[in-house]
Coordinates of C-alpha atoms in Angstrom, one line a residue:
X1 CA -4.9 20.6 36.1
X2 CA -4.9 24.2 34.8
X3 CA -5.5 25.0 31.6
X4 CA -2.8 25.7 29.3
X5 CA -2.1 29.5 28.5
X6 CA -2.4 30.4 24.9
X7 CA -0.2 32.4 23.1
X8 CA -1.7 35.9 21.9
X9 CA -2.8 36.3 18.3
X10 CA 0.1 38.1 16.5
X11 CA -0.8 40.6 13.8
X12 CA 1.5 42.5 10.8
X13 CA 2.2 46.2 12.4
X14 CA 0.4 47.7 9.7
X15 CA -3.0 46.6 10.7
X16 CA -3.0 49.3 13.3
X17 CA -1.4 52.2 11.3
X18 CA -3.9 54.4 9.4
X19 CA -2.9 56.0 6.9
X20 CA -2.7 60.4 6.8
X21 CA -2.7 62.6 3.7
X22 CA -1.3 65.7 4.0
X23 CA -0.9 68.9 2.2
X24 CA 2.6 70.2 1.8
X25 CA 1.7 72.8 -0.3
X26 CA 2.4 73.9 -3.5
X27 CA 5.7 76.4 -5.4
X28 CA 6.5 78.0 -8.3
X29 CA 8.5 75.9 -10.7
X30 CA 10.4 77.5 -12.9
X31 CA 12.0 75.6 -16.4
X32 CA 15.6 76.1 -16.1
X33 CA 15.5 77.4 -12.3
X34 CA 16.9 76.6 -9.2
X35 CA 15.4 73.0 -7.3
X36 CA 12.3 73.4 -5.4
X37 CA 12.7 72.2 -2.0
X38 CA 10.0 70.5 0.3
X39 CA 10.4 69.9 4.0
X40 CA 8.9 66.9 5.0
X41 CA 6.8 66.8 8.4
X42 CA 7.6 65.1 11.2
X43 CA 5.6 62.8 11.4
X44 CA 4.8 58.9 11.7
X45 CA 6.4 56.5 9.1
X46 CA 6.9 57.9 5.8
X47 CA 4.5 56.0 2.8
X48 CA 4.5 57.7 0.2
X49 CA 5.0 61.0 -1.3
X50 CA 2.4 61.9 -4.4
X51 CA 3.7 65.1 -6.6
X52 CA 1.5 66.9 -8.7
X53 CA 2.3 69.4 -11.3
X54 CA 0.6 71.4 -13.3
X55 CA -0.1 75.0 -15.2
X56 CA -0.7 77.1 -18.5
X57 CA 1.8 78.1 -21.3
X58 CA 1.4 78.8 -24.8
X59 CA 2.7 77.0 -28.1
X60 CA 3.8 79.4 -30.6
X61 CA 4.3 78.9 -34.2
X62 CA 4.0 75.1 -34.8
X63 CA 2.9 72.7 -32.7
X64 CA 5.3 70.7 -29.6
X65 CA 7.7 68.0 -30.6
X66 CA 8.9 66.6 -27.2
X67 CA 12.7 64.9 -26.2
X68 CA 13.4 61.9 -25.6
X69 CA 12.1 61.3 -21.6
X70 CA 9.4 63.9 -22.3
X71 CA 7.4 65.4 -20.8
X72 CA 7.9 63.4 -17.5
X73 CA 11.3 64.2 -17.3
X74 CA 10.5 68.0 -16.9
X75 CA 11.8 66.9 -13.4
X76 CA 15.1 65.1 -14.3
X77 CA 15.7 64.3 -10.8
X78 CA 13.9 63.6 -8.4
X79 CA 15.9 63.4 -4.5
X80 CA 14.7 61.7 -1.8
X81 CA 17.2 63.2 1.1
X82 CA 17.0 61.4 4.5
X83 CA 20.0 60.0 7.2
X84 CA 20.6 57.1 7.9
X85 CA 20.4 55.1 4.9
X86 CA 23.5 54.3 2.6
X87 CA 21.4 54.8 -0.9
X88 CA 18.5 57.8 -1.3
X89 CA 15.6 56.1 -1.2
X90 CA 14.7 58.3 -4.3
X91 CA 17.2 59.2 -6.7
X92 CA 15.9 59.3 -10.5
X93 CA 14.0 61.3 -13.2
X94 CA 10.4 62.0 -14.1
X95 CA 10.3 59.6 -16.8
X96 CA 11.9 56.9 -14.7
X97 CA 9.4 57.3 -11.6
X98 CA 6.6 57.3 -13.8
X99 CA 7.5 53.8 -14.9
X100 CA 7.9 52.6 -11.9
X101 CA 4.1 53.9 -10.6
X102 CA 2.7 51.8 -13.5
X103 CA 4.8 48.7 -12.5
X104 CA 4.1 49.1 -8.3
X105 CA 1.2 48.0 -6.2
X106 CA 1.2 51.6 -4.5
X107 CA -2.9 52.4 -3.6
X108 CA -4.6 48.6 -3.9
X109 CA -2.2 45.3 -3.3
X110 CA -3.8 44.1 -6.7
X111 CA -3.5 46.8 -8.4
X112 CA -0.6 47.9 -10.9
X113 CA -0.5 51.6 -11.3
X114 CA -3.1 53.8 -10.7
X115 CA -4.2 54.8 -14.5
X116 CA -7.0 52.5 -16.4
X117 CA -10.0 53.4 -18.8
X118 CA -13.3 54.1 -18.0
X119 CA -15.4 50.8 -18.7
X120 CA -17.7 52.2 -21.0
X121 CA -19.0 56.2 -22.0
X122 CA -21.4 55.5 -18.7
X123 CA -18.4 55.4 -16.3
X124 CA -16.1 58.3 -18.3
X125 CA -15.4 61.2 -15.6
X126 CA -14.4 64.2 -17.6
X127 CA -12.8 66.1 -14.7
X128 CA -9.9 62.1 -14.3
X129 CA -9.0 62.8 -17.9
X130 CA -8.7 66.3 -17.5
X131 CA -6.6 66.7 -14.3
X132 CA -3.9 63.5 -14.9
X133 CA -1.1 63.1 -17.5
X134 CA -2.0 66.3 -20.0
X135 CA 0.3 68.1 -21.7
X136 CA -1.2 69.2 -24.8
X137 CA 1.4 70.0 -28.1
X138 CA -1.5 71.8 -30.2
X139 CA -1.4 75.5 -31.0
X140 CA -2.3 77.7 -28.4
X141 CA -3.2 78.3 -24.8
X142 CA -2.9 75.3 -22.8
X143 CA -2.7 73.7 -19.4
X144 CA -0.8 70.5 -18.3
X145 CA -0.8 68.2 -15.4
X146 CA 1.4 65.2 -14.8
X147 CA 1.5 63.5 -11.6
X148 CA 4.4 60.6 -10.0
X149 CA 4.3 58.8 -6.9
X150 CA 7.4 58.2 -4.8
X151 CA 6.5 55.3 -2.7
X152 CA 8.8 54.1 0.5
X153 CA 7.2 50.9 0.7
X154 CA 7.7 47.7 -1.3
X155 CA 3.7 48.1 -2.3
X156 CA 0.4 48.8 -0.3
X157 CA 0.5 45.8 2.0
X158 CA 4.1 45.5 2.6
X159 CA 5.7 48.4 4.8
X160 CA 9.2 47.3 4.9
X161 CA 11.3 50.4 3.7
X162 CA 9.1 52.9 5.2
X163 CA 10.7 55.6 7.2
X164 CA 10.7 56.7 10.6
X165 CA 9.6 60.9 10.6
X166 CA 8.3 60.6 14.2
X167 CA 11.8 62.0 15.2
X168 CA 14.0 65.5 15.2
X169 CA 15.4 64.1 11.9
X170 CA 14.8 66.2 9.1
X171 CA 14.4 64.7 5.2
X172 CA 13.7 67.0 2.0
X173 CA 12.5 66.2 -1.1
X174 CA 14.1 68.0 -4.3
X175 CA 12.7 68.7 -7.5
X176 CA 15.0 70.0 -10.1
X177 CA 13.7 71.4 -13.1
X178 CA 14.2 71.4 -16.9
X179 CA 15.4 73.8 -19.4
X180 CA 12.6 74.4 -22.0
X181 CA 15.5 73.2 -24.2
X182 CA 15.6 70.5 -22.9
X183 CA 11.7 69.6 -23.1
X184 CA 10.6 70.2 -26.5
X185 CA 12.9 69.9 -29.9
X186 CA 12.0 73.8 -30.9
X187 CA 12.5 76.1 -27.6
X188 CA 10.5 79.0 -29.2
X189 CA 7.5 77.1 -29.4
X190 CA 7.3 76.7 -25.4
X191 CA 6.1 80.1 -24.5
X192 CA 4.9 82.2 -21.0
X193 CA 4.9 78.9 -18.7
X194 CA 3.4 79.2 -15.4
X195 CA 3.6 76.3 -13.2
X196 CA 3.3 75.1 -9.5
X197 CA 4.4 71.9 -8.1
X198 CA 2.1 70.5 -5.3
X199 CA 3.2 67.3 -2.7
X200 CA 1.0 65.1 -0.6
X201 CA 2.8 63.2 2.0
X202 CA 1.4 60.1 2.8
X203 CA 2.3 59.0 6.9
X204 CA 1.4 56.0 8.7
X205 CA 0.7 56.7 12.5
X206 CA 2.4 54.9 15.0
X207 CA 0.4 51.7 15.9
X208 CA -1.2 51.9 20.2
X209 CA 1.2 51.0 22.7
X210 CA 0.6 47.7 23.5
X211 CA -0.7 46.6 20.1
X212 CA 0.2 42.8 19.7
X213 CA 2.7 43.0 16.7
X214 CA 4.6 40.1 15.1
X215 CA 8.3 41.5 16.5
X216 CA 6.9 43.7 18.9
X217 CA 6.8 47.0 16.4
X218 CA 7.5 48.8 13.0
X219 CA 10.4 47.1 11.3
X220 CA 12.4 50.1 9.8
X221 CA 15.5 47.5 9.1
X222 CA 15.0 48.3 5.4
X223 CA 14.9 50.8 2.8
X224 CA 13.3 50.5 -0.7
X225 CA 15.5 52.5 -3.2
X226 CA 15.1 53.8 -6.6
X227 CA 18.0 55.0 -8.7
X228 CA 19.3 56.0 -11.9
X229 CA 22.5 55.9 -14.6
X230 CA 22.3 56.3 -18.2
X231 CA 24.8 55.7 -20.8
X232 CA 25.7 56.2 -24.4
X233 CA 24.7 54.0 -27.5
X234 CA 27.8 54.0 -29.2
X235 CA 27.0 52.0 -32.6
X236 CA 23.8 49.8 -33.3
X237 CA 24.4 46.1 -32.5
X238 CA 25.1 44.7 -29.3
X239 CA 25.0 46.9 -26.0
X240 CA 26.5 46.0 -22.9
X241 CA 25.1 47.7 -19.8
X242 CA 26.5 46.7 -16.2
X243 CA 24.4 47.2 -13.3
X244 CA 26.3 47.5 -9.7
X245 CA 25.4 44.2 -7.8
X246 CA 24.6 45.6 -4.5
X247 CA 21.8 44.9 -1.7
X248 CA 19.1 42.9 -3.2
X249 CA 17.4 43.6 -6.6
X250 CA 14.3 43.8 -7.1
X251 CA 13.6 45.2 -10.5
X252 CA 16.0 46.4 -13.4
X253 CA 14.1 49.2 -15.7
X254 CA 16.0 49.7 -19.2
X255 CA 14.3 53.2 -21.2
X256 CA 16.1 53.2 -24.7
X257 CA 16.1 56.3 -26.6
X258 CA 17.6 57.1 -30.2
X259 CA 17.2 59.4 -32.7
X260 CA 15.9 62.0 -30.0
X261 CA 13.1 60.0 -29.6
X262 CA 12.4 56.5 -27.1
X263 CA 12.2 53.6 -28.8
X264 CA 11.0 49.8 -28.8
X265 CA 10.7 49.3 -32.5
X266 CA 15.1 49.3 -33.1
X267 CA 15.7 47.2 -30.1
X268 CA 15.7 43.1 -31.9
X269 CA 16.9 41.3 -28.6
X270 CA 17.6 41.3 -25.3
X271 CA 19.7 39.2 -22.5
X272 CA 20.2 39.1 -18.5
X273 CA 23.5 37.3 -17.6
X274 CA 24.0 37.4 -13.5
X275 CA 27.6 35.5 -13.1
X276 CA 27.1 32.8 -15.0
X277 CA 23.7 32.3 -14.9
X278 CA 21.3 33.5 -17.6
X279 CA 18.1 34.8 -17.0
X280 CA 16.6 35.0 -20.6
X281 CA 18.1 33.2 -23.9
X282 CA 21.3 33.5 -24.0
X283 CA 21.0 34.2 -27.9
X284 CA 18.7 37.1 -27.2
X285 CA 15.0 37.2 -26.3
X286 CA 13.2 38.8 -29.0
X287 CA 11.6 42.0 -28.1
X288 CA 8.1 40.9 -29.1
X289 CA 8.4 38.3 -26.2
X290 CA 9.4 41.0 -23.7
X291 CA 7.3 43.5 -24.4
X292 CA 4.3 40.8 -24.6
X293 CA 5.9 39.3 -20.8
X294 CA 6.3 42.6 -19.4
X295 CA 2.3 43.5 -20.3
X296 CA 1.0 39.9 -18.6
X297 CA 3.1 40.8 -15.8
X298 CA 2.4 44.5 -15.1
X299 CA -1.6 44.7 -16.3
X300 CA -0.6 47.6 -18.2
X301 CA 2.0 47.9 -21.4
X302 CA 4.8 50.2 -20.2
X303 CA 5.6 53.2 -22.6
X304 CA 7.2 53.0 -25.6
X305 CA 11.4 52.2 -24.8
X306 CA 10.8 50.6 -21.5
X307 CA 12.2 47.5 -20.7
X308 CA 11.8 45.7 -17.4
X309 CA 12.7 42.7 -15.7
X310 CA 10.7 42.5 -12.6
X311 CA 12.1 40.4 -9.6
X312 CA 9.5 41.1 -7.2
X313 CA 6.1 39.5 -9.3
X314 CA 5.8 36.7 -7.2
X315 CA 7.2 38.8 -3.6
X316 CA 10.8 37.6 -1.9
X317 CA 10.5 34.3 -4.3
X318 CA 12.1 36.0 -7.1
X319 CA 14.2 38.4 -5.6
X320 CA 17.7 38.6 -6.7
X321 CA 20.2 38.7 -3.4
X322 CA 23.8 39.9 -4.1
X323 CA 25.8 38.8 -1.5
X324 CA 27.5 36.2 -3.8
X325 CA 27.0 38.5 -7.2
X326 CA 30.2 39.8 -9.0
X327 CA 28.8 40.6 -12.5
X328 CA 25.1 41.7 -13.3
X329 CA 24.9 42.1 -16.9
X330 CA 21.5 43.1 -19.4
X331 CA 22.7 43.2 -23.0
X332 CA 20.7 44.8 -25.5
X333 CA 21.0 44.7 -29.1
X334 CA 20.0 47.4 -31.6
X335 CA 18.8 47.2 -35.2
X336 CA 21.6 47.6 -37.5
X337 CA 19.3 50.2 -39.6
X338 CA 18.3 52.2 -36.5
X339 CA 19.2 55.9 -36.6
X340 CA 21.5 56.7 -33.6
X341 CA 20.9 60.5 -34.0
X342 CA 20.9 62.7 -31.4
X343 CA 21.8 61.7 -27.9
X344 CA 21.3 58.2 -28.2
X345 CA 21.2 56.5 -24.8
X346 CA 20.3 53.7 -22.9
X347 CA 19.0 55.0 -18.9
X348 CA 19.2 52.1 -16.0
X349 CA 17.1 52.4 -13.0
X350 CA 17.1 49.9 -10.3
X351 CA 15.1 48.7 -7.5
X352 CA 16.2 47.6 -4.2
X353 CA 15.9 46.7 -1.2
X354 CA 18.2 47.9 1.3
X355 CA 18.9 45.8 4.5
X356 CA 20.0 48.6 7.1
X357 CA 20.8 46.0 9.8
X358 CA 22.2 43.0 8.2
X359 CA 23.2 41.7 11.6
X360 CA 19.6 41.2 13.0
X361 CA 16.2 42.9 12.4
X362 CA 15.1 46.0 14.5
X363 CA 12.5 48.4 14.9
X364 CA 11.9 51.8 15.0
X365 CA 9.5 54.3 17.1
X366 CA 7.1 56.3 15.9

């Protein structure tokens, strides 16, 4: 009797894609200017995009008091523009982005952003602290640098939502830009900036032909998207903010400013209500046991007025599917002896995950 054939080994796609960092180059970016726009290349399936600013100015007179958002949101937008999906896969500020690359997996699979201390003087590298998240208030000649990452993929081991460039379509990225005004609390102390915005894109290459693939190639059914609202605080107490129930969630990010200024000390409580269902006390969490959950969670505190509930901790077990999802929900309540001030405000950015073929899976080419 012959042997019985066995079945080939099947392997994730991504175990034969490398991955390619390339220069796109760097621009002038000009506070208060027209958007800079970057071409993407044509090339394999899109990873990640990694966007470094930097430059010198001078602060005159007294020393920088920043906005609320600030500095991050010296880009208030970032926009992700590609066809064929029904959401941007990137549509939100600086501030918002850069709370989202502390929460994601984007370098490592077991790593949560990409920013942790030296252990110990021994280990310190001068040149790390130097070159990421500076923007000095002081007096004086100085030079910044902030850095975001806008991924494509759910994290460093999970491809689903990366996008096919191997093709004649064409996608942009677009980086608005700030007034000063809208930086710092005193214009006139924000003087003679000069600053350049670099991008890396981050391409996977097409895996061999032939390469034996669980479903037979790069599954490019899905898109990962990443977008932004914001609404008033009208009056301290409760605060009701809806969140459109579409595709399948897998992260709601709250960042609470008031008084020109964000802010976790004025927010008491917090609730989740999807339907009927709650997802915290339906009384209010306190904030001390958010901010406490969100740090086990993440590895890293997020910054001050961030507020996250994160679907995707434990992968697709969490994840929230909408399909039978009126009414989504997150109250939060503010101190009744909180300032309001300025602009008070409460920005919503969500995470999803966008099925582009709900009727059955597919693949793309490279």
């Amino acid at each position: 009797m012959s042997p019985v054939a066995q079945a080939p080994t099947l392997y994730p796609a991504r175990f034969f894609m490398r991955p390619i960092w390339l220069d796109l180059g760097s621009k002038a970016f000009t506070l208060g200017g027209a958007p800079v726009t970057f071409a993407l290349r044509q090339l394999g399936y899109l990873d990640m995009l990694v966007v470094h600013m930097t430059g010198t100015y001078t602060v005159a007179i007294a020393q920088l008091v920043f906005n609320q958002l600030q500095p991050y949101n010296i880009v208030p937008n970032f926009l992700v523009q590609t066809p064929g999906s029904p959401l941007p896969p990137i549509n939100a500020g600086g501030k918002t982005m850069h709370a989202w690359n502390l929460r994601n997996s984007d370098f490592a699979p077991f790593g949560k952003g990409f920013r942790f201390p030296a252990q110990g003087t021994l280990d310190a590298n001068a040149y790390h602290a130097a070159e990421v998240d500076q923007f000095p208030v002081a007096v004086g000649a100085q030079t910044m640098h902030l850095w975001w990452v806008l991924p494509f993929h759910l994290s460093a081991d999970d491809i689903r939502g990366t996008l096919p460039l191997g093709n004649s379509t064409v996608t942009n990225l677009v980086i608005s830009a700030a007034a000063v005004a809208d930086v710092v609390t005193v214009a006139a102390n924000l003087t003679l900036p000069v600053l350049t915005v670099d991008v890396a894109q981050v391409y996977l290459t097409p895996p061999p032909a032939g390469a034996p693939i669980i479903g037979g190639g790069v599954d490019t059914s899905y898109a990962v998207a990443y977008d932004e609202t914001y609404q008033a605080v009208a009056a301290v107490g409760l605060n009701k903010v809806t969140v459109v129930p579409n595709y399948t969630i897998l992260g709601i990010l709250h960042e609470v400013a008031l008084n020109n200024a964000d802010d976790t000390a004025d927010v008491t409580n917090m609730t989740l209500r999807v339907n009927s269902s709650y997802f915290t006390d339906p009384t209010g969490l306190p904030t001390a046991f958010t901010d406490f959950r969100q740090a086990m969670e993440q590895g890293v505190p997020l910054p001050v007025g961030a507020f996250l509930y994160d679907f995707d901790v434990l992968g697709q077990a969490g994840w929230v599917h909408t399909d039978q999802v009126t009414e989504i929900e997150s109250d939060i309540t503010i101190a009744a002896a909180a300032v309001l001030g300025a602009s008070p405000r409460i920005y919503t950015s969500v995470r999803r995950l966008v099925d582009l073929n709900p009727a059955g899976a597919g693949v793309g080419a490279g």
